[in-house]
């Protein structure tokens, strides 16, 4: 797409193969005059006359013609078929020189204006124009045989006319890049077989040599292939660069992940230290509260924490305190020990005579020995009863 110069649309009506309707006479409003190829008749104006009666429905063609003729901003031009034929032939002749040269020179990177200011390019244009003129002139002579071709048509394809038209087109589109050059640069299929290849076919029909166009055709194909190889190579290079970039991104991502893991571990340790400090502070505060609880009377306690600690202490005291059964058992045990002690204690009679004291002493010593043994046995029996559960167990 280019803003340089103005394009146009040229089109024509193909003749009815059954010759039932003369479409050109209908479109132009009458029989076409025998005008020169260089001076086509003016394009019909709208509205077109209604289509003539025919066995074929001409309403779609009528609507199509009206739509095309209304495209004034696109420079739409209706040409008779002879004029249309020479317009296409001239376009092929000019493109067969400009397009392949721009495609080969610079591998499709040069615009059409690159062919103007160089002597070698002028020599190439002259050689190609000379060969094209010979091919098209022979084609027209064979087309109009046995009559000679129109002189004005032959003037379109002389060597000098083709050279001047080629240079003029290069100047008019100096900033444009031909479609064949763009296709060669991007390693796409080109139109070389439909442009230069068409002239080569015409030359073969007329038994005319066309070495320059054949060489151009092969050179364009070769340049396109080489460009494709370069494109593939550059594609491989881009692929390697893309893979390398992906590897670097993966490493950066892994490094970032490791850094995040390190930060997470650091935060976890900091959290653990903060938790330990909170626990230590809570322990210290609890110790202070306990000391306050110990130093404060029960009726002065108002702190919820101290009240809670006080209740916990009372629950512990209740658990450790002996039950009424245990208290009664302990009292029974102490009374029994007193009775046993009284039973084994020697009786002293203050009114006994002195004569009997020696015998009494012996008896007392013997009784003390026997009492000691009996006391030990009684105490052991009581301990067994206590440990065995006879007087109940202290509950903790």
Short mmCIF file of C-alpha atoms in Angstrom, two decimals:
data_model
loop_
_atom_site.label_atom_id
_atom_site.label_comp_id
_atom_site.label_asym_id
_atom_site.label_seq_id
_atom_site.Cartn_x
_atom_site.Cartn_y
_atom_site.Cartn_z
CA UNK A 1 0.00 0.00 0.00
CA UNK A 2 1.46 3.30 -1.06
CA UNK A 3 0.35 6.91 -1.27
CA UNK A 4 2.69 7.68 -4.15
CA UNK A 5 0.79 8.31 -7.39
CA UNK A 6 -2.79 7.35 -8.15
CA UNK A 7 -4.04 3.98 -9.27
CA UNK A 8 -7.02 3.19 -11.43
CA UNK A 9 -9.36 0.35 -12.29
CA UNK A 10 -9.73 -0.66 -15.93
CA UNK A 11 -12.19 -3.34 -16.89
CA UNK A 12 -14.16 -4.56 -19.90
CA UNK A 13 -17.07 -6.72 -20.97
CA UNK A 14 -16.36 -10.13 -22.43
CA UNK A 15 -18.34 -10.78 -25.58
CA UNK A 16 -21.33 -13.09 -25.44
CA UNK A 17 -20.06 -16.46 -26.75
CA UNK A 18 -23.47 -17.09 -28.37
CA UNK A 19 -23.49 -13.65 -30.03
CA UNK A 20 -27.08 -13.23 -28.87
CA UNK A 21 -26.48 -9.78 -27.40
CA UNK A 22 -23.85 -7.15 -28.25
CA UNK A 23 -22.99 -6.13 -24.68
CA UNK A 24 -20.55 -3.36 -25.62
CA UNK A 25 -23.06 -1.68 -27.93
CA UNK A 26 -25.67 -1.85 -25.18
CA UNK A 27 -23.26 -0.44 -22.52
CA UNK A 28 -21.98 2.39 -24.75
CA UNK A 29 -25.43 3.20 -26.13
CA UNK A 30 -24.74 2.25 -29.74
CA UNK A 31 -22.25 0.78 -32.14
CA UNK A 32 -18.68 1.46 -31.12
CA UNK A 33 -16.68 3.54 -33.58
CA UNK A 34 -13.42 2.16 -34.92
CA UNK A 35 -11.16 4.16 -32.61
CA UNK A 36 -7.41 3.97 -32.16
CA UNK A 37 -5.92 1.74 -29.50
CA UNK A 38 -4.23 4.82 -28.08
CA UNK A 39 -7.58 6.69 -27.88
CA UNK A 40 -10.32 4.52 -26.31
CA UNK A 41 -13.94 5.81 -26.23
CA UNK A 42 -15.17 7.61 -23.16
CA UNK A 43 -16.64 5.61 -20.30
CA UNK A 44 -20.48 5.51 -20.41
CA UNK A 45 -22.27 7.81 -18.00
CA UNK A 46 -24.92 6.76 -15.51
CA UNK A 47 -27.69 5.79 -15.65
CA UNK A 48 -27.17 2.97 -18.12
CA UNK A 49 -29.93 2.06 -20.55
CA UNK A 50 -32.05 -0.90 -19.59
CA UNK A 51 -30.67 -4.24 -20.81
CA UNK A 52 -32.04 -5.53 -24.09
CA UNK A 53 -34.39 -8.52 -24.12
CA UNK A 54 -32.50 -11.77 -24.04
CA UNK A 55 -32.88 -15.39 -23.07
CA UNK A 56 -30.26 -14.72 -20.39
CA UNK A 57 -31.13 -12.64 -17.35
CA UNK A 58 -29.05 -9.47 -17.70
CA UNK A 59 -30.32 -7.80 -14.54
CA UNK A 60 -27.27 -8.88 -12.43
CA UNK A 61 -24.90 -7.53 -15.09
CA UNK A 62 -26.84 -4.28 -15.24
CA UNK A 63 -26.48 -3.84 -11.45
CA UNK A 64 -22.78 -4.75 -11.60
CA UNK A 65 -22.06 -2.23 -14.36
CA UNK A 66 -23.92 0.49 -12.51
CA UNK A 67 -21.96 -0.26 -9.30
CA UNK A 68 -18.56 -0.24 -11.05
CA UNK A 69 -19.26 2.97 -12.94
CA UNK A 70 -20.25 4.67 -9.68
CA UNK A 71 -16.73 4.15 -8.21
CA UNK A 72 -15.47 7.54 -9.39
CA UNK A 73 -13.00 7.87 -6.48
CA UNK A 74 -11.20 4.73 -7.75
CA UNK A 75 -10.92 6.05 -11.32
CA UNK A 76 -13.04 3.26 -12.74
CA UNK A 77 -12.81 3.02 -16.53
CA UNK A 78 -14.74 0.80 -18.92
CA UNK A 79 -12.72 -0.22 -21.97
CA UNK A 80 -13.70 -2.12 -25.10
CA UNK A 81 -12.17 -5.56 -25.27
CA UNK A 82 -9.49 -4.67 -27.93
CA UNK A 83 -8.33 -1.74 -25.83
CA UNK A 84 -8.46 -3.87 -22.69
CA UNK A 85 -6.35 -6.53 -24.35
CA UNK A 86 -3.58 -4.09 -25.26
CA UNK A 87 -3.70 -2.50 -21.82
CA UNK A 88 -3.02 -5.91 -20.21
CA UNK A 89 -0.31 -6.73 -22.76
CA UNK A 90 1.46 -3.42 -22.16
CA UNK A 91 1.27 -3.93 -18.40
CA UNK A 92 2.90 -7.36 -18.76
CA UNK A 93 5.65 -5.89 -20.94
CA UNK A 94 6.53 -3.19 -18.40
CA UNK A 95 6.28 -5.45 -15.32
CA UNK A 96 8.45 -8.10 -17.01
CA UNK A 97 11.32 -5.59 -16.86
CA UNK A 98 10.82 -3.69 -13.60
CA UNK A 99 9.62 -6.45 -11.27
CA UNK A 100 12.34 -9.08 -11.81
CA UNK A 101 15.16 -6.52 -11.78
CA UNK A 102 14.03 -5.04 -8.45
CA UNK A 103 13.54 -8.56 -7.11
CA UNK A 104 17.07 -9.62 -7.98
CA UNK A 105 18.97 -6.40 -7.22
CA UNK A 106 19.20 -6.11 -3.48
CA UNK A 107 17.21 -9.32 -2.98
CA UNK A 108 13.94 -7.40 -3.07
CA UNK A 109 15.04 -4.50 -0.86
CA UNK A 110 15.27 -1.81 -3.54
CA UNK A 111 12.33 0.31 -4.77
CA UNK A 112 11.48 0.95 -8.39
CA UNK A 113 13.40 4.24 -8.42
CA UNK A 114 16.70 2.35 -7.98
CA UNK A 115 16.63 1.48 -11.70
CA UNK A 116 16.75 5.11 -12.90
CA UNK A 117 20.13 6.65 -12.10
CA UNK A 118 22.47 3.80 -13.04
CA UNK A 119 24.07 3.03 -16.41
CA UNK A 120 24.11 -0.77 -15.86
CA UNK A 121 20.42 -0.70 -15.00
CA UNK A 122 19.70 1.29 -18.17
CA UNK A 123 21.56 -1.31 -20.22
CA UNK A 124 19.53 -4.08 -18.60
CA UNK A 125 16.29 -2.22 -19.34
CA UNK A 126 17.31 -1.76 -23.00
CA UNK A 127 18.18 -5.46 -23.43
CA UNK A 128 14.94 -6.64 -21.86
CA UNK A 129 12.81 -4.08 -23.76
CA UNK A 130 14.37 -5.12 -27.05
CA UNK A 131 13.58 -8.79 -26.41
CA UNK A 132 10.04 -8.01 -25.20
CA UNK A 133 9.36 -5.85 -28.27
CA UNK A 134 10.40 -8.68 -30.59
CA UNK A 135 8.15 -11.21 -28.81
CA UNK A 136 5.01 -9.03 -28.68
CA UNK A 137 5.43 -7.75 -32.26
CA UNK A 138 5.62 -11.32 -33.56
CA UNK A 139 2.58 -12.24 -31.43
CA UNK A 140 0.49 -9.35 -32.86
CA UNK A 141 1.45 -10.18 -36.44
CA UNK A 142 0.31 -13.75 -35.88
CA UNK A 143 -2.88 -12.55 -34.07
CA UNK A 144 -4.01 -10.19 -36.87
CA UNK A 145 -2.90 -12.43 -39.77
CA UNK A 146 -3.54 -12.42 -42.65
CA UNK A 147 -4.02 -8.69 -42.11
CA UNK A 148 -1.23 -6.60 -40.64
CA UNK A 149 -1.68 -5.41 -37.06
CA UNK A 150 -2.82 -1.82 -36.50
CA UNK A 151 0.01 0.62 -36.74
CA UNK A 152 -0.96 2.38 -33.51
CA UNK A 153 -0.82 -0.96 -31.69
CA UNK A 154 2.64 -1.69 -33.07
CA UNK A 155 3.83 1.74 -31.90
CA UNK A 156 3.01 0.72 -28.29
CA UNK A 157 5.57 -2.09 -28.36
CA UNK A 158 8.54 -0.69 -30.19
CA UNK A 159 11.89 -0.90 -28.43
CA UNK A 160 12.13 2.85 -27.77
CA UNK A 161 8.49 3.10 -26.67
CA UNK A 162 8.94 0.29 -24.10
CA UNK A 163 12.17 1.87 -22.78
CA UNK A 164 10.55 5.30 -22.36
CA UNK A 165 7.43 3.85 -20.73
CA UNK A 166 9.53 1.70 -18.37
CA UNK A 167 11.63 4.65 -17.19
CA UNK A 168 8.53 6.83 -16.85
CA UNK A 169 6.83 4.17 -14.69
CA UNK A 170 9.97 3.89 -12.52
CA UNK A 171 9.93 7.65 -11.95
CA UNK A 172 6.20 7.69 -11.18
CA UNK A 173 6.58 4.86 -8.67
CA UNK A 174 10.12 5.57 -7.50
CA UNK A 175 9.25 5.03 -3.84
CA UNK A 176 7.21 1.88 -4.43
CA UNK A 177 8.44 -1.67 -4.03
CA UNK A 178 7.12 -4.08 -6.63
CA UNK A 179 5.07 -7.04 -5.52
CA UNK A 180 7.67 -9.45 -6.94
CA UNK A 181 10.44 -7.76 -4.96
CA UNK A 182 8.39 -7.96 -1.78
CA UNK A 183 7.66 -11.64 -2.39
CA UNK A 184 11.34 -12.38 -3.04
CA UNK A 185 12.39 -10.57 0.10
CA UNK A 186 9.94 -12.59 2.19
CA UNK A 187 10.67 -15.90 0.42
CA UNK A 188 7.12 -16.18 -0.98
CA UNK A 189 5.98 -17.55 -4.32
CA UNK A 190 6.41 -14.86 -6.97
CA UNK A 191 4.55 -14.01 -10.21
CA UNK A 192 7.61 -14.68 -12.36
CA UNK A 193 5.94 -17.63 -14.14
CA UNK A 194 2.85 -15.55 -14.95
CA UNK A 195 4.70 -12.44 -16.18
CA UNK A 196 8.06 -13.35 -17.69
CA UNK A 197 6.88 -16.94 -18.06
CA UNK A 198 3.97 -15.72 -20.21
CA UNK A 199 6.36 -13.84 -22.55
CA UNK A 200 8.54 -16.97 -22.73
CA UNK A 201 5.49 -18.99 -23.81
CA UNK A 202 4.66 -16.41 -26.50
CA UNK A 203 8.28 -16.56 -27.72
CA UNK A 204 8.18 -20.35 -27.91
CA UNK A 205 4.97 -20.21 -29.98
CA UNK A 206 6.62 -17.83 -32.44
CA UNK A 207 9.96 -19.67 -32.39
CA UNK A 208 11.69 -16.56 -31.08
CA UNK A 209 14.56 -16.85 -28.60
CA UNK A 210 14.05 -15.27 -25.17
CA UNK A 211 17.33 -15.85 -23.29
CA UNK A 212 17.11 -12.72 -21.13
CA UNK A 213 13.63 -13.48 -19.78
CA UNK A 214 14.58 -17.10 -19.15
CA UNK A 215 17.63 -15.97 -17.21
CA UNK A 216 15.53 -13.48 -15.20
CA UNK A 217 13.05 -16.22 -14.36
CA UNK A 218 15.74 -18.52 -13.00
CA UNK A 219 17.52 -15.72 -11.16
CA UNK A 220 14.32 -14.65 -9.41
CA UNK A 221 13.60 -18.22 -8.36
CA UNK A 222 17.18 -18.66 -7.17
CA UNK A 223 17.10 -15.39 -5.21
CA UNK A 224 13.83 -16.39 -3.62
CA UNK A 225 15.25 -19.75 -2.58
CA UNK A 226 18.39 -18.17 -1.15
CA UNK A 227 16.27 -15.66 0.73
CA UNK A 228 14.21 -18.53 2.04
CA UNK A 229 17.35 -20.30 3.26
CA UNK A 230 18.46 -17.12 4.97
CA UNK A 231 15.02 -16.75 6.46
CA UNK A 232 15.14 -20.32 7.73
CA UNK A 233 18.60 -19.68 9.14
CA UNK A 234 17.47 -16.49 10.78
CA UNK A 235 14.45 -18.37 12.03
CA UNK A 236 16.77 -20.94 13.57
CA UNK A 237 18.81 -18.15 15.09
CA UNK A 238 15.69 -16.55 16.49
CA UNK A 239 14.64 -19.92 17.83
CA UNK A 240 17.96 -20.36 19.59
CA UNK A 241 17.76 -16.86 20.97
CA UNK A 242 14.22 -17.52 22.13
CA UNK A 243 15.31 -20.71 23.86
CA UNK A 244 18.25 -18.92 25.45
CA UNK A 245 15.92 -16.20 26.67
CA UNK A 246 13.58 -18.83 28.09
CA UNK A 247 16.52 -20.46 29.92
CA UNK A 248 17.54 -17.09 31.36
CA UNK A 249 13.95 -16.43 32.39
CA UNK A 250 13.82 -19.82 34.08
CA UNK A 251 17.03 -19.10 35.97
CA UNK A 252 15.78 -15.70 37.02
CA UNK A 253 12.52 -17.28 38.09
CA UNK A 254 14.38 -19.98 40.06
CA UNK A 255 16.59 -17.36 41.67
CA UNK A 256 13.54 -15.35 42.55
CA UNK A 257 11.93 -18.47 44.02
CA UNK A 258 15.02 -19.20 46.09
CA UNK A 259 15.09 -15.62 47.29
CA UNK A 260 11.44 -15.87 48.22
CA UNK A 261 12.11 -19.12 50.07
CA UNK A 262 14.98 -17.47 51.94
CA UNK A 263 12.78 -14.51 52.84
CA UNK A 264 10.02 -16.86 53.93
CA UNK A 265 12.43 -18.82 56.15
CA UNK A 266 13.74 -15.56 57.55
CA UNK A 267 10.23 -14.39 58.35
CA UNK A 268 9.44 -17.78 59.90
CA UNK A 269 12.46 -17.53 62.19
CA UNK A 270 11.56 -13.98 63.12
CA UNK A 271 8.04 -15.14 63.89
CA UNK A 272 9.37 -17.93 66.08
CA UNK A 273 11.63 -15.50 67.96
CA UNK A 274 8.74 -13.09 68.43
CA UNK A 275 6.56 -15.94 69.69
CA UNK A 276 9.27 -16.99 72.14
CA UNK A 277 9.58 -13.39 73.37
CA UNK A 278 5.81 -13.20 73.81
CA UNK A 279 5.82 -16.42 75.80
CA UNK A 280 8.66 -15.16 77.98
CA UNK A 281 6.82 -11.92 78.60
CA UNK A 282 3.67 -13.83 79.46
CA UNK A 283 5.60 -16.05 81.88
CA UNK A 284 7.17 -13.02 83.53
CA UNK A 285 3.78 -11.37 83.80
CA UNK A 286 2.29 -14.54 85.28
CA UNK A 287 5.09 -14.70 87.85
CA UNK A 288 4.41 -11.10 88.81
CA UNK A 289 0.70 -11.83 89.11
CA UNK A 290 1.41 -14.85 91.27
CA UNK A 291 3.56 -12.76 93.60
CA UNK A 292 0.84 -10.15 93.76
CA UNK A 293 -1.68 -12.89 94.54
CA UNK A 294 0.45 -14.18 97.37
CA UNK A 295 1.01 -10.71 98.81
CA UNK A 296 -2.61 -9.50 98.47
CA UNK A 297 -5.58 -10.43 100.69
CA UNK A 298 -8.35 -12.38 99.02
CA UNK A 299 -10.86 -9.53 99.31
CA UNK A 300 -8.43 -7.12 97.57
CA UNK A 301 -8.04 -9.23 94.43
CA UNK A 302 -9.72 -7.58 91.44
CA UNK A 303 -7.48 -8.52 88.48
CA UNK A 304 -9.15 -11.21 86.32
CA UNK A 305 -5.86 -13.02 85.93
CA UNK A 306 -5.29 -13.05 89.70
CA UNK A 307 -8.86 -14.23 90.29
CA UNK A 308 -8.33 -17.03 87.80
CA UNK A 309 -5.04 -18.03 89.45
CA UNK A 310 -6.69 -17.92 92.87
CA UNK A 311 -9.48 -20.21 91.75
CA UNK A 312 -6.96 -22.60 90.27
CA UNK A 313 -5.09 -22.65 93.59
CA UNK A 314 -8.27 -23.41 95.50
CA UNK A 315 -9.06 -26.28 93.13
CA UNK A 316 -5.59 -27.66 93.75
CA UNK A 317 -6.02 -27.40 97.53
CA UNK A 318 -9.33 -29.21 97.35
CA UNK A 319 -7.75 -32.00 95.37
CA UNK A 320 -4.90 -32.34 97.88
CA UNK A 321 -7.05 -32.02 100.98
CA UNK A 322 -7.99 -35.37 102.70
CA UNK A 323 -11.55 -36.50 102.55
CA UNK A 324 -13.70 -36.92 105.73
CA UNK A 325 -13.17 -40.68 105.52
CA UNK A 326 -9.41 -40.18 105.48
CA UNK A 327 -9.60 -37.85 108.53
CA UNK A 328 -11.69 -40.39 110.51
CA UNK A 329 -9.25 -43.16 109.60
CA UNK A 330 -6.32 -41.06 110.78
CA UNK A 331 -8.04 -40.35 114.09
CA UNK A 332 -8.83 -44.06 114.60
CA UNK A 333 -5.21 -44.91 113.83
CA UNK A 334 -3.89 -42.41 116.41
CA UNK A 335 -6.35 -43.64 119.10
CA UNK A 336 -5.34 -47.24 118.49
CA UNK A 337 -1.67 -46.28 118.80
CA UNK A 338 -2.40 -44.58 122.13
CA UNK A 339 -4.23 -47.62 123.48
CA UNK A 340 -1.42 -49.88 122.39
CA UNK A 341 1.12 -47.65 124.05
CA UNK A 342 -0.86 -47.68 127.29
CA UNK A 343 -1.16 -51.48 127.21
CA UNK A 344 2.56 -52.05 126.89
CA UNK A 345 3.64 -49.31 129.36
CA UNK A 346 4.86 -50.86 132.79
CA UNK A 347 2.71 -50.09 135.80
CA UNK A 348 4.49 -48.42 138.70
CA UNK A 349 3.05 -48.66 142.15
CA UNK A 350 4.30 -45.85 144.29
CA UNK A 351 3.09 -47.71 147.39
CA UNK A 352 5.26 -50.85 146.66
CA UNK A 353 7.89 -51.66 149.13
CA UNK A 354 11.54 -51.21 148.57
CA UNK A 355 12.16 -54.87 149.02
CA UNK A 356 10.25 -55.73 146.02
CA UNK A 357 11.93 -53.07 143.77
CA UNK A 358 14.68 -55.30 142.55
CA UNK A 359 12.27 -57.95 141.40
CA UNK A 360 10.07 -55.30 139.97
CA UNK A 361 13.02 -53.87 138.07
CA UNK A 362 13.74 -57.19 136.48
CA UNK A 363 10.12 -57.67 135.62
CA UNK A 364 10.02 -54.11 134.22
CA UNK A 365 13.03 -54.66 132.02
CA UNK A 366 11.58 -57.86 130.71
CA UNK A 367 8.25 -56.13 130.08
CA UNK A 368 9.96 -53.26 128.31
CA UNK A 369 11.69 -55.67 125.99
CA UNK A 370 8.47 -57.52 125.34
CA UNK A 371 6.58 -54.21 124.99
CA UNK A 372 9.07 -52.94 122.48
CA UNK A 373 8.63 -56.02 120.35
CA UNK A 374 4.87 -55.90 120.68
CA UNK A 375 4.90 -52.16 119.87
CA UNK A 376 6.93 -52.77 116.74
CA UNK A 377 4.60 -55.51 115.61
CA UNK A 378 1.57 -53.33 116.32
CA UNK A 379 3.05 -50.40 114.42
CA UNK A 380 3.92 -52.65 111.46
CA UNK A 381 0.38 -54.09 111.52
CA UNK A 382 -1.06 -50.57 111.49
CA UNK A 383 1.20 -49.56 108.60
CA UNK A 384 0.12 -52.61 106.64
CA UNK A 385 -3.51 -51.78 107.33
CA UNK A 386 -2.97 -48.19 106.29
CA UNK A 387 -1.04 -49.06 103.12
CA UNK A 388 -3.44 -51.88 102.39
CA UNK A 389 -6.43 -49.59 102.51
CA UNK A 390 -8.01 -50.64 105.72
CA UNK A 391 -8.34 -47.01 106.91
CA UNK A 392 -8.77 -45.50 103.47
CA UNK A 393 -6.30 -43.84 101.12
CA UNK A 394 -5.41 -40.21 100.80
CA UNK A 395 -6.63 -39.00 97.49
CA UNK A 396 -4.41 -36.73 95.43
#
